[in-house]
Coordinates of C-alpha atoms and ligand atoms in Angstrom, one line a residue:
X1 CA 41.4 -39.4 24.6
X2 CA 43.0 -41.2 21.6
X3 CA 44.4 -38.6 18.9
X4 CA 42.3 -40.0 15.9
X5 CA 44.3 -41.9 13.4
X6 CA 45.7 -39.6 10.4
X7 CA 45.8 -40.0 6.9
X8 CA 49.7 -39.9 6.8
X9 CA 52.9 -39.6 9.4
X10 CA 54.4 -37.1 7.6
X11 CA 52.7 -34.8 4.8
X12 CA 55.5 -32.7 2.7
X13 CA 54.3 -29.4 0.7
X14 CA 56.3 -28.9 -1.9
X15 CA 58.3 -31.3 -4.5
X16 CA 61.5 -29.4 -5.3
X17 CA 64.9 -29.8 -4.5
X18 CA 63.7 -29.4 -0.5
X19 CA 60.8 -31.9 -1.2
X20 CA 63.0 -34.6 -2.9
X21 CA 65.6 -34.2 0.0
X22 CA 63.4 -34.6 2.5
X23 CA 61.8 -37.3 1.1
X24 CA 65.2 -38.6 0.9
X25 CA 65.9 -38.1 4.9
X26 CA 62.2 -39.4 5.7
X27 CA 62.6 -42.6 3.8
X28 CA 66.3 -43.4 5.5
X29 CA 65.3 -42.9 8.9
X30 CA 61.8 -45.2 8.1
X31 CA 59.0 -43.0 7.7
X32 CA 57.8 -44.5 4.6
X33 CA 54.0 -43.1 5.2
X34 CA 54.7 -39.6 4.2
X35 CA 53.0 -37.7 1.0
X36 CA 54.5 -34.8 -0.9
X37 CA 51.9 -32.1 -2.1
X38 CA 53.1 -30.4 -5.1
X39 CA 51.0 -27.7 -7.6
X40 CA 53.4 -28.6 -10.4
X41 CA 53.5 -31.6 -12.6
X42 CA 56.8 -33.0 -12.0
X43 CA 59.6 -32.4 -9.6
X44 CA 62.2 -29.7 -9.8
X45 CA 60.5 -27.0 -8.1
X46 CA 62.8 -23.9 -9.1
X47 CA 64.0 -25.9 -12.4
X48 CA 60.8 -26.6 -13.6
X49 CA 58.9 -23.2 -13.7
X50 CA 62.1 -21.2 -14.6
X51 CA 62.5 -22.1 -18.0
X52 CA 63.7 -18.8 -19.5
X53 CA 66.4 -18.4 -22.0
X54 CA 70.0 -18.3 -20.4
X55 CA 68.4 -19.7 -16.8
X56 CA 71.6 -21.5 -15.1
X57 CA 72.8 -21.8 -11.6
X58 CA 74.9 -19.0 -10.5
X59 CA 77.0 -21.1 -7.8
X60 CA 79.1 -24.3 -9.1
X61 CA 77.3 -26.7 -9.9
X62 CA 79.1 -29.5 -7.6
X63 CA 78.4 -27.4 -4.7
X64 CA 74.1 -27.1 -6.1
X65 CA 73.5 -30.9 -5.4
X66 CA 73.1 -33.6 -2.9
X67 CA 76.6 -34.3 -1.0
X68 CA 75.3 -38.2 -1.6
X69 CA 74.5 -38.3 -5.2
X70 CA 77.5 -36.0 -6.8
X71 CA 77.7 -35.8 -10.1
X72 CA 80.8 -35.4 -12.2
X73 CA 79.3 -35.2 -15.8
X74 CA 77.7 -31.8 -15.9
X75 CA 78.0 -30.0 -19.4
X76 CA 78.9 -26.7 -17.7
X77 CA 80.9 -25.8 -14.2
X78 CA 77.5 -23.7 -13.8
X79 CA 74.9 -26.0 -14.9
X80 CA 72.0 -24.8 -17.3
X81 CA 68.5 -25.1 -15.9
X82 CA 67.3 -28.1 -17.9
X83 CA 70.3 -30.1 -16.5
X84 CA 69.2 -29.1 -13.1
X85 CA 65.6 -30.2 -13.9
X86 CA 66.8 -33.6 -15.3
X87 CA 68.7 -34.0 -12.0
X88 CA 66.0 -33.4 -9.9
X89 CA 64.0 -35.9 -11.8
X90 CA 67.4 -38.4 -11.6
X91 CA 67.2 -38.1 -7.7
X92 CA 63.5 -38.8 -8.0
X93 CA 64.1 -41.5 -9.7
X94 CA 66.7 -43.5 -7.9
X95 CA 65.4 -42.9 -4.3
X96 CA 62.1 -43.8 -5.1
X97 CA 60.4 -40.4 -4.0
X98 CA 58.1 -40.1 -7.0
X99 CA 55.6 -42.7 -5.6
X100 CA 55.1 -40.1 -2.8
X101 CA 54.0 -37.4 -4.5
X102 CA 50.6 -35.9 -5.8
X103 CA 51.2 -33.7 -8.4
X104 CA 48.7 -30.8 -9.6
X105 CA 47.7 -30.1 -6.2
X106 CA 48.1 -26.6 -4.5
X107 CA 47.7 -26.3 -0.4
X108 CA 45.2 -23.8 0.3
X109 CA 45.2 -24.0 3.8
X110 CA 46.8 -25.9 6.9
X111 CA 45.1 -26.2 10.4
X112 CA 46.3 -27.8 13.3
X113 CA 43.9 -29.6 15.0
X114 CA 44.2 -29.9 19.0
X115 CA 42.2 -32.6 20.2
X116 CA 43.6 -34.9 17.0
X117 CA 46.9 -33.7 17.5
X118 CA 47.4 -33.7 13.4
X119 CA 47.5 -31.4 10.9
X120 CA 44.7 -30.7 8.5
X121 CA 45.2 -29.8 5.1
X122 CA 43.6 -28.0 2.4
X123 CA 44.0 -28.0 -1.9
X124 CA 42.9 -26.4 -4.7
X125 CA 40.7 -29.5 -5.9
X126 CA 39.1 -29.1 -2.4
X127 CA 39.9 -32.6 -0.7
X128 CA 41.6 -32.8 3.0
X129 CA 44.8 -34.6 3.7
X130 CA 45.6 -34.9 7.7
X131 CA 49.1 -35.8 8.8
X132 CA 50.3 -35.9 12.3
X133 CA 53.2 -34.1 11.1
X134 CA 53.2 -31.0 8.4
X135 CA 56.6 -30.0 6.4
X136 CA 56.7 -26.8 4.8
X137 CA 59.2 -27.4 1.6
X138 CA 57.6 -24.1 -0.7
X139 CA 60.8 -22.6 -0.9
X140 CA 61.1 -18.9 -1.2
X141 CA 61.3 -17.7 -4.6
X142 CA 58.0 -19.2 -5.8
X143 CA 55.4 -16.8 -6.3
X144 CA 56.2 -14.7 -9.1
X145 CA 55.9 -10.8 -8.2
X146 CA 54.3 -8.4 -10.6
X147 CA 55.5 -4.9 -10.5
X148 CA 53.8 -2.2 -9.0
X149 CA 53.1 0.0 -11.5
X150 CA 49.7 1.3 -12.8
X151 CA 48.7 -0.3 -15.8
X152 CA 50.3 -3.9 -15.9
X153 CA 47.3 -5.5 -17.2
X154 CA 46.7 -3.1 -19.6
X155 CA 49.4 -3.8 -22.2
X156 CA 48.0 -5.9 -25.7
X157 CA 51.0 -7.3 -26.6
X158 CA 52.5 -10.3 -25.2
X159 CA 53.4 -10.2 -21.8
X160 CA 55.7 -12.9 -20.0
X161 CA 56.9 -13.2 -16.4
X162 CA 60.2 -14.6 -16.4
X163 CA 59.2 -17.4 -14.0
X164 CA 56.5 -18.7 -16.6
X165 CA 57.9 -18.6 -19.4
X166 CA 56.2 -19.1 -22.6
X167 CA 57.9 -21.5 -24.6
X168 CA 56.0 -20.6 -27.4
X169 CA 56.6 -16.9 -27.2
X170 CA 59.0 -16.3 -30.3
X171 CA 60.9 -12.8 -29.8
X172 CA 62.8 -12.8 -33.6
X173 CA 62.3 -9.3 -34.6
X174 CA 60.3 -8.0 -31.9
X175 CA 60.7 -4.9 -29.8
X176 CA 61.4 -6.5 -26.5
X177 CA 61.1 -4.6 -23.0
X178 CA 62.3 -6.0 -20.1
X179 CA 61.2 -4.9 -16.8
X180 CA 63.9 -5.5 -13.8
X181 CA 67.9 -6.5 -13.8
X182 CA 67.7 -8.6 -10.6
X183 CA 69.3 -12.1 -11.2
X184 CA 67.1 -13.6 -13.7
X185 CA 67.2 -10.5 -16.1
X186 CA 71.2 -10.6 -15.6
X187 CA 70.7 -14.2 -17.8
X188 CA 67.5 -13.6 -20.0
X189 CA 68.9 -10.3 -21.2
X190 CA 72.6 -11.6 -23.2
X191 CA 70.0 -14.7 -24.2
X192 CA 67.6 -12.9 -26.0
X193 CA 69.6 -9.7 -26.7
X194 CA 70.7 -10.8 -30.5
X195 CA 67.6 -12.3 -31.9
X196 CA 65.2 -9.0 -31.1
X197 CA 64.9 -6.1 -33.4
X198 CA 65.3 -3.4 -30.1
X199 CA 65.2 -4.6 -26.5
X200 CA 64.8 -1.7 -23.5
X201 CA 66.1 -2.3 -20.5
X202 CA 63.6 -0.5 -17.7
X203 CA 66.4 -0.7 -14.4
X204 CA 65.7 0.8 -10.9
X205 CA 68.6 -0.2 -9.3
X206 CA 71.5 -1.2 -10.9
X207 CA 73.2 -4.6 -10.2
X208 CA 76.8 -5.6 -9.0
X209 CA 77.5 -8.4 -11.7
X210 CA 81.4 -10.3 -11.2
X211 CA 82.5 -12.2 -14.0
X212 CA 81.8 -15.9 -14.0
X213 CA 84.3 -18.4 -13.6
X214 CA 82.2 -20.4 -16.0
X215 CA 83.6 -23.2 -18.6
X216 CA 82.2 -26.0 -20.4
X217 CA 83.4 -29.4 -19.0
X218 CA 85.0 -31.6 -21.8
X219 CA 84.4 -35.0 -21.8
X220 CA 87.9 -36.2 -20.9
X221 CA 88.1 -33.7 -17.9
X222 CA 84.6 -35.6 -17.0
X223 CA 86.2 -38.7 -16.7
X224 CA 89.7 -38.5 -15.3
X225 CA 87.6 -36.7 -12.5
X226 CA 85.4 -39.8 -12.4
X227 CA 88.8 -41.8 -12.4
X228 CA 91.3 -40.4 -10.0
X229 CA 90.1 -41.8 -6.5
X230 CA 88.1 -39.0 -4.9
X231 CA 88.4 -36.3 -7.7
X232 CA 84.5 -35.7 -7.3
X233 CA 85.1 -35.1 -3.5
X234 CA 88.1 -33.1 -4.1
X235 CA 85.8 -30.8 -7.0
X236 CA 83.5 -30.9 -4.2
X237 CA 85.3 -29.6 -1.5
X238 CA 87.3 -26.7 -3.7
X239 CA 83.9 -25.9 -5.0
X240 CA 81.9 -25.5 -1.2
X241 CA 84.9 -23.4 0.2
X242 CA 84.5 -20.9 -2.6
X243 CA 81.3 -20.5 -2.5
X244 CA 81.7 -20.2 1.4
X245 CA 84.3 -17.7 0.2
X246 CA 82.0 -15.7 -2.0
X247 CA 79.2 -15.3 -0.1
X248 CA 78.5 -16.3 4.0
X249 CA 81.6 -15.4 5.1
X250 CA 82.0 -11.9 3.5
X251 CA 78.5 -11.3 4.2
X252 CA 78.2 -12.4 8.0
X253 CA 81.7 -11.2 9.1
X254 CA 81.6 -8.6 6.6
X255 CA 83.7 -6.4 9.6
X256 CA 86.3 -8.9 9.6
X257 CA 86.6 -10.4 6.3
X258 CA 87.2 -7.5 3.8
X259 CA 86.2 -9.4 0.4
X260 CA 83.1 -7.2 0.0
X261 CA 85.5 -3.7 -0.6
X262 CA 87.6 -6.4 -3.2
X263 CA 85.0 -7.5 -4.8
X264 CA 83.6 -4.3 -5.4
X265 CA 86.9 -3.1 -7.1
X266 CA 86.9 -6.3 -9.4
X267 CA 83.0 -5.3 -10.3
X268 CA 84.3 -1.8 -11.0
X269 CA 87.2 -2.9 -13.1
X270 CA 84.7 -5.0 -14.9
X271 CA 81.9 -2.8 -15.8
X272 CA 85.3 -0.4 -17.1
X273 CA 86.1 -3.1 -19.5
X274 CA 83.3 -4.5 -20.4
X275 CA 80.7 -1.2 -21.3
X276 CA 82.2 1.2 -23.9
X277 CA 80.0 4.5 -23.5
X278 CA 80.5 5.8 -20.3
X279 CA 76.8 7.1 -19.5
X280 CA 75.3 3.8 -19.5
X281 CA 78.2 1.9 -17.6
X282 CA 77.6 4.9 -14.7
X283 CA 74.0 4.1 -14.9
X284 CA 75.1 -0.1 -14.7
X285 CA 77.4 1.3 -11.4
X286 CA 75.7 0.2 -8.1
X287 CA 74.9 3.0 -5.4
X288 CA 75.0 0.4 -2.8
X289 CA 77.7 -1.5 -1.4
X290 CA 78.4 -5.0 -2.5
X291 CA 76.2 -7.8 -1.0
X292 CA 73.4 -5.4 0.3
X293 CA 71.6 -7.3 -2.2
X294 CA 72.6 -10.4 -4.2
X295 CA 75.4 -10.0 -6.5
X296 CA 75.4 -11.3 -10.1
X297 CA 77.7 -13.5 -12.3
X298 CA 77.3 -13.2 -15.5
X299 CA 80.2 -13.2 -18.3
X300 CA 78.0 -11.5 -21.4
X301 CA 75.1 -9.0 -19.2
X302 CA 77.2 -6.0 -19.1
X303 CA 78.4 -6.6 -22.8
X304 CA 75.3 -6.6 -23.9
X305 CA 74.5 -3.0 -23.3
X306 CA 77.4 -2.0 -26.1
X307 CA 74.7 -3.7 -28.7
X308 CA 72.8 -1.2 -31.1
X309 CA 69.7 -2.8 -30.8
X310 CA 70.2 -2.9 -26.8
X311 CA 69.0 0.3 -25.0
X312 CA 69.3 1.3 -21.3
X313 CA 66.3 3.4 -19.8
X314 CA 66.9 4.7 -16.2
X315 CA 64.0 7.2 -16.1
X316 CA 61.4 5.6 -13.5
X317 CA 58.0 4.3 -15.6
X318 CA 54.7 6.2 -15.0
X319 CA 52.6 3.8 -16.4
X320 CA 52.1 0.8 -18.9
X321 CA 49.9 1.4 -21.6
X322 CA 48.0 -0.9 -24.4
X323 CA 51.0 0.0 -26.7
X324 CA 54.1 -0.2 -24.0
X325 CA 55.8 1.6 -21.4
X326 CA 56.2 5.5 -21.0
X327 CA 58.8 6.7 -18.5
X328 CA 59.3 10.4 -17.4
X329 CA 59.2 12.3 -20.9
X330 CA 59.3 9.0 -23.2
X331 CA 57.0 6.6 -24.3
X332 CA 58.6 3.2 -25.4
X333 CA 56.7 1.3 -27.8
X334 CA 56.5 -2.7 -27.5
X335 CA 55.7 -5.9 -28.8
X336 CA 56.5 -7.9 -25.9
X337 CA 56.9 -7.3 -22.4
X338 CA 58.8 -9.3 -19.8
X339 CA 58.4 -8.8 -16.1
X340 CA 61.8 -9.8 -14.7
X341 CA 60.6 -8.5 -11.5
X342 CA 61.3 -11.9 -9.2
X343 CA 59.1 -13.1 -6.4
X344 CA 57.2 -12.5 -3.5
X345 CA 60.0 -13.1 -0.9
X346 CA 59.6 -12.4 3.3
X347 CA 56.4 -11.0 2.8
X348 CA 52.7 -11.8 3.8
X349 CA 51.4 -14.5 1.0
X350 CA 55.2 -16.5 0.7
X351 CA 56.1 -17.7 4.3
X352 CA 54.6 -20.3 3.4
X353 CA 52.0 -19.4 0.3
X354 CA 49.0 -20.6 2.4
X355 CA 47.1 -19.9 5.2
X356 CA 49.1 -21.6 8.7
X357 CA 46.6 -21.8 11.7
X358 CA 48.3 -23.4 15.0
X359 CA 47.3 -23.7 18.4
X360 CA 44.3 -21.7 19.4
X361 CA 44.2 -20.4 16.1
X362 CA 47.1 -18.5 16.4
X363 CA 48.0 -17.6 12.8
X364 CA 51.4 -18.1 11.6
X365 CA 51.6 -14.9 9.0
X366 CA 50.2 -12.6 11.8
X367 CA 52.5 -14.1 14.4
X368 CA 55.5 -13.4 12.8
X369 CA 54.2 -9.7 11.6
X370 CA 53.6 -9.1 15.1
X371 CA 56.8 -10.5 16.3
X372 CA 59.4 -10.2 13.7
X373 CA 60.3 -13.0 11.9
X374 CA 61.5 -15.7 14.1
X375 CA 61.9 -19.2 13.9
X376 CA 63.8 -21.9 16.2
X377 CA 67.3 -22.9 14.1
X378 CA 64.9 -21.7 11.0
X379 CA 62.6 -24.7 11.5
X380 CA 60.4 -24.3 13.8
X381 CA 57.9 -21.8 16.0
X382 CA 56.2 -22.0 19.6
X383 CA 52.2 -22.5 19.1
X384 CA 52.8 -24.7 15.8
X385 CA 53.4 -28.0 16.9
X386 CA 54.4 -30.4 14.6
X387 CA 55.2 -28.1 11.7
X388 CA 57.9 -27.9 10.6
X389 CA 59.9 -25.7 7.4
X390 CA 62.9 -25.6 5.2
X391 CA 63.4 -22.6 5.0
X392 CA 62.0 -20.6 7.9
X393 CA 63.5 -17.6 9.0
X394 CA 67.1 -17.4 9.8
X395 CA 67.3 -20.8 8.4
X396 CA 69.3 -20.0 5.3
X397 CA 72.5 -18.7 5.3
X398 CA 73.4 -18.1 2.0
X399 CA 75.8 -20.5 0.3
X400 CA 74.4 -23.3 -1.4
X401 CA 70.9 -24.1 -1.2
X402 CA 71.5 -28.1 -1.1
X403 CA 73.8 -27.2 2.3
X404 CA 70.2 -26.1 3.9
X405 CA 67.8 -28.7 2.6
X406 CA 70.3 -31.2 4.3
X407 CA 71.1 -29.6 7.3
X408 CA 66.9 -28.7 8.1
X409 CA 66.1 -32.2 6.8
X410 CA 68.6 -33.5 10.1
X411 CA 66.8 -31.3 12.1
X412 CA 63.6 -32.7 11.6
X413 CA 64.3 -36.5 11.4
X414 CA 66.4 -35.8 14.2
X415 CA 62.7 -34.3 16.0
X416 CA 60.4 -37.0 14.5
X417 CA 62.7 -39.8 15.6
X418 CA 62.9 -38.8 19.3
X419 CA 58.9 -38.4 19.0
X420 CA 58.6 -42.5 17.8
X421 CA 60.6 -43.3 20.2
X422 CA 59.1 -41.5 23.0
X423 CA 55.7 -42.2 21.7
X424 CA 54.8 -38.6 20.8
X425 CA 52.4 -37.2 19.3
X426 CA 53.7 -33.6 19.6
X427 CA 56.9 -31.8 19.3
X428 CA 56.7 -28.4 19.6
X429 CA 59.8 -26.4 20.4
X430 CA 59.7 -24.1 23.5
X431 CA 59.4 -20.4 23.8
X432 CA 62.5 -20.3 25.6
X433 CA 64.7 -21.6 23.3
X434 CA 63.2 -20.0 20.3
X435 CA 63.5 -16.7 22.2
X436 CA 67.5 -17.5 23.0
X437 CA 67.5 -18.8 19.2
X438 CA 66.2 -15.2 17.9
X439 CA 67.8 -12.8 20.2
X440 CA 71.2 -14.9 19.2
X441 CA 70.3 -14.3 15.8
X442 CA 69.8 -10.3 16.4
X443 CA 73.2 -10.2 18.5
X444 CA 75.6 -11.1 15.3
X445 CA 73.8 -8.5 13.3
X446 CA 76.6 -6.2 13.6
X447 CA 79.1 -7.9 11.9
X448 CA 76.9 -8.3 9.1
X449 CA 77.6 -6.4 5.9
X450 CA 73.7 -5.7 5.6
X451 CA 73.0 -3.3 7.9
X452 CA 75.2 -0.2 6.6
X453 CA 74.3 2.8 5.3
X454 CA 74.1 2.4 1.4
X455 CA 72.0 -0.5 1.6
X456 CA 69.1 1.8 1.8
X457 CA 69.8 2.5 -1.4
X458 CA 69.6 -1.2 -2.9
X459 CA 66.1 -2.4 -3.2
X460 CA 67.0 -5.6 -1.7
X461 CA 64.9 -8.4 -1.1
X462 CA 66.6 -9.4 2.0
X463 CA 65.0 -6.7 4.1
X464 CA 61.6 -7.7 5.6
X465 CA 59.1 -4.9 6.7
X466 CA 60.8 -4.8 10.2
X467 CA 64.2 -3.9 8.2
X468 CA 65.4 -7.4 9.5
X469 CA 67.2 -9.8 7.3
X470 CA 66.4 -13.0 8.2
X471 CA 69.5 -14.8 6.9
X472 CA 71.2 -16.9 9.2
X473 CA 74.1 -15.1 10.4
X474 CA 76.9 -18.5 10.8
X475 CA 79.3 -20.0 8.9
X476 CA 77.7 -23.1 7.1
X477 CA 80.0 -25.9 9.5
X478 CA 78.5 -24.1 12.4
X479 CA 74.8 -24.9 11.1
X480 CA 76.2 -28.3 9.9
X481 CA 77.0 -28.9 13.5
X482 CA 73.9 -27.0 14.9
X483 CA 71.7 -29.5 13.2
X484 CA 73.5 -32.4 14.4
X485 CA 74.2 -31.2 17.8
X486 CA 70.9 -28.8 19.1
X487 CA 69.5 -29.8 22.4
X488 CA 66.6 -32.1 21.6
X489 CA 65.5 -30.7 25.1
X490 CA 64.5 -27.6 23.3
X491 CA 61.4 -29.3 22.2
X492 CA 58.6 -30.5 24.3
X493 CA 57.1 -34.2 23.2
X494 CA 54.2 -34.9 24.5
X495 CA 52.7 -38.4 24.7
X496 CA 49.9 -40.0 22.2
Ligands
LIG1 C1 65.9 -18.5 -11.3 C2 66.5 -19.0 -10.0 C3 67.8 -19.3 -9.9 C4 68.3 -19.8 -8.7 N1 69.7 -20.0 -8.6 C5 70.1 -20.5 -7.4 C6 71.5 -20.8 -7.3 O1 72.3 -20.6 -8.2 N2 72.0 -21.3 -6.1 C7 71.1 -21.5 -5.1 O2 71.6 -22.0 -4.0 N3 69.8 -21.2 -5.2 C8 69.3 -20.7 -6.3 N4 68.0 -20.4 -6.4 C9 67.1 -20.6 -5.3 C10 66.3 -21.9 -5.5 O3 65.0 -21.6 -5.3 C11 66.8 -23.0 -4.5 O4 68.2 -23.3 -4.9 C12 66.1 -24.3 -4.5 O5 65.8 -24.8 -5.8 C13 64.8 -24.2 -3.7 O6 64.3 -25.5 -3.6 P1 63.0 -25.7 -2.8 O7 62.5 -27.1 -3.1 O8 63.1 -25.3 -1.4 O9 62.0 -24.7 -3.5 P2 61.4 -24.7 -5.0 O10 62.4 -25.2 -5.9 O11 60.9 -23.3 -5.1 O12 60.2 -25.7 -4.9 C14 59.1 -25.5 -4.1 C15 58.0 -26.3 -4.7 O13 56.8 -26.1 -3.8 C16 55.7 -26.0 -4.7 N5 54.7 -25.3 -4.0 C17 54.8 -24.0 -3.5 N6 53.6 -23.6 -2.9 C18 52.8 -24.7 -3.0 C19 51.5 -25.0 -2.5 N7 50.8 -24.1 -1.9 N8 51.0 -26.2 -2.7 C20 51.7 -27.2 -3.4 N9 52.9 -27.0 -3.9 C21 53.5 -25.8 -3.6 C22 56.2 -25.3 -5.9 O14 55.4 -25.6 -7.0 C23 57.6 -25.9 -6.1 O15 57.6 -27.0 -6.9 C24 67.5 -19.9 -7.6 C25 66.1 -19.6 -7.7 C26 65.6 -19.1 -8.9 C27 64.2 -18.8 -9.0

């Protein structure tokens, strides 16, 4: 039988940085019949719902963007957020992806449909899109998290997650808590810190923070590195190998490369300088070893707790009340609230934030909690043909997030292609090579800097529920090459 025509090729969920680069790759290789499904109003994805005061990128900005649209005229070495929102729009722009999204649209539900061979998809608005093939671009740090704690609703006064922002909020002369010093409470606090009467800082675990090598970018320094013949390649390339430096490598061959037990010295000698009374710099000193859990750079956070009007509260909370917070023998009255308590992340309801049903109705959230999280080069899973995500399991590996989007967007261009021209209408990788992909995975776990004692103690949102991490344990040239070089023979195409 004839698959039954679908609506679209390709259908993309998500209009972000991954949505946009995809897009991108789609477009290029000539699949101009593909739609982008986004629940925002405009592209940008991270940029456009994290609007809080201080929000900036915490890896060089010349490393955060597309290796084929660099830019040399950002305002900061670590770009603000709005810059990074107007660059995501730029890209939009210029490669013509806008005309391929639907905005104000959330995907309820995906279903892949056998004897059509396309997937069917669901939205909010409750009409059906079907696309042969299905990319999942949600990204991971999208569904705001609310803390566990009994009586979140309960609080009267104004209460603001960091991730939806309320522009109109205005905190002059308020008593501010802040719930959480993960990453976006390392910005938002020094931001708002000297406009509030009293701001309390609720923290369960402290966080490493490094200072920032951070510096506006004049305008001259703009231009000669516009003029000198590849001086934004050269920024470029000094600007990947330290991030590569800072983070994958330390992390993944933490055995071999001994920058995590450096690094830590540098935090400690920072946290000395930087925080006078010596009870609340031991309760800003991490437990845990560096890199259990995301560090922090940030050249004003630990500053901050040397203010009057800044207090640091350790005790764990009980509850939240109509009138604040109350901790283990102290109640803390508030005007505002803000839950800087991040995101679902690998956890039922994220991966992606809808419903997945493959073949034989083989659910994709119950697959992997039955199987660990797995995922074939971090794109795709046996039983889900034609799916394909960004940022599947072991798919990330840590430095910039612009490396991934580009490397997964080869990946599936690389699948699609082969498919036209074999005259596919399924591509679904094979159990065996997502089995050798996993256990691979799971053999370089040793040399990771995760798995060691004292990360126990770090509250980390790497660890799934099986204790795994599912970052991806290589170098970022090894899944540069990976996605140029994998064995297209690991997928099985089968004719229209
Ligand atoms: C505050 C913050 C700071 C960060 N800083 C850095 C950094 O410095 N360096 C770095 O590498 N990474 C950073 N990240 C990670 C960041 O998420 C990635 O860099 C990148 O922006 C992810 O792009 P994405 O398109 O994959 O996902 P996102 O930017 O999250 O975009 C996903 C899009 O999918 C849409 N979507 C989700 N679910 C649905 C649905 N069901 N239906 C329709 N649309 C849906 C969302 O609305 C969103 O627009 C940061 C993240 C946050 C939150």
């Amino acid at each position: 039988m004839m698959p039954t025509t679908p609506d679209h090729d390709v259908l993309v969920v998500g209009a972000g940085f991954s949505g946009i680069g995809v897009s991108i790759a789609l477009q290029r290789a000539g699949f101009d019949d593909h739609v982008l499904l986004e629940e925002g109003h405009d592209v940008g994805g991270t940029w456009y719902w994290n609007r809080y005061p201080g929000v900036a990128v915490d890896i060089p900005s010349f490393s955060y963007q597309f290796s084929f649209e660099r830019r040399t005229d950002w305002s900061r070495v670590y770009a603000p957020g709005a810059e990074l929102a107007d660059y995501a729009r730029h890209c939009a722009d210029k490669y013509d992806v806008r005309r391929h999204v639907r905005f104000g649209r959330r995907v309820t539900a995906a279903t892949f449909e056998e004897r059509a061979q396309r997937w069917r998809v669901l939205t909010d608005d409750g009409a059906e899109t079907t696309a042969r093939f299905l990319i999942a671009a949600t990204g991971v740090l999208t569904q705001p998290k609310l803390p566990d704690i009994p009586g979140v609703e309960a609080f009267a006064g104004t209460t603001i997650h960091t991730a939806r922002w309320d522009q109109a909020a205005d905190l002059r002369g308020k008593r501010v808590g802040i719930i959480g010093t993960g990453a976006s409470a390392v910005q938002v606090i020094p931001a708002i810190a000297p406009e509030v009467a009293r701001l309390t800082v609720f923290q369960r675990t402290p966080i490493w923070c490094l200072p920032k090598p951070d510096a506006a970018l004049p305008g001259p320094l703009r231009a000669t590195m516009q003029l000198l013949p590849f001086g934004d390649l050269g920024v470029r390339l000094a600007s990947q190998a330290f991030v590569e430096a800072t983070f994958p490598l330390p992390a993944h061959f933490g055995g071999v490369i001994p920058l995590g037990r450096a690094a830590e010295r540098l935090g400690r000698w920072y946290l000395e300088r930087e925080v006078r009374d010596p009870d609340v710099r031991d309760k800003l000193t991490p437990q845990y070893a560096l890199g259990c859990k995301r560090p922090s750079f940030h050249n004003s956070y630990l500053q901050t707790f040397n203010r009057d009007n800044v207090a640091l509260e350790t005790a764990p909370i009980t509850r939240i009340t109509k009138r604040g917070v109350s901790v283990q023998g102290n109640r803390h009255a508030l005007d505002v609230l803000i839950l800087a308590t991040g995101f679902k992340v690998f956890e039922r309801g994220n991966m992606p934030p809808f419903t997945v049903t493959g073949r034989d109705g083989l659910d994709l959230e119950t697959f992997w909690s039955q199987n660990r999280f797995q995922a074939y080069e971090g794109a795709s899973v046996p039983g889900f043909p034609n799916l394909f995500t960004m940022l599947g399991p072991y798919a990330y590996n840590g430095a910039s997030y612009f490396n991934l989007i580009e490397t997964q967007s080869r990946h599936i261009v690389r699948c699609l292609t082969a498919a036209r021209r074999r005259d596919a209408a399924i591509v679904e990788v094979t159990e065996e090579a997502n089995d050798r992909f996993f256990r691979d995975m799971l053999a370089r776990r040793g040399r990771q800097i995760f798995f060691q004692d004292s990360c126990a103690r770090a509250n980390s949102y790497y660890f799934d529920a099986h204790g795994d991490v599912p970052f991806r344990p290589s170098p970022s040239l090894e899944v540069d090459w990976r996605s140029r070089r994998f064995d297209l023979d690991d997928y099985r195409f089968a004719a229209a």
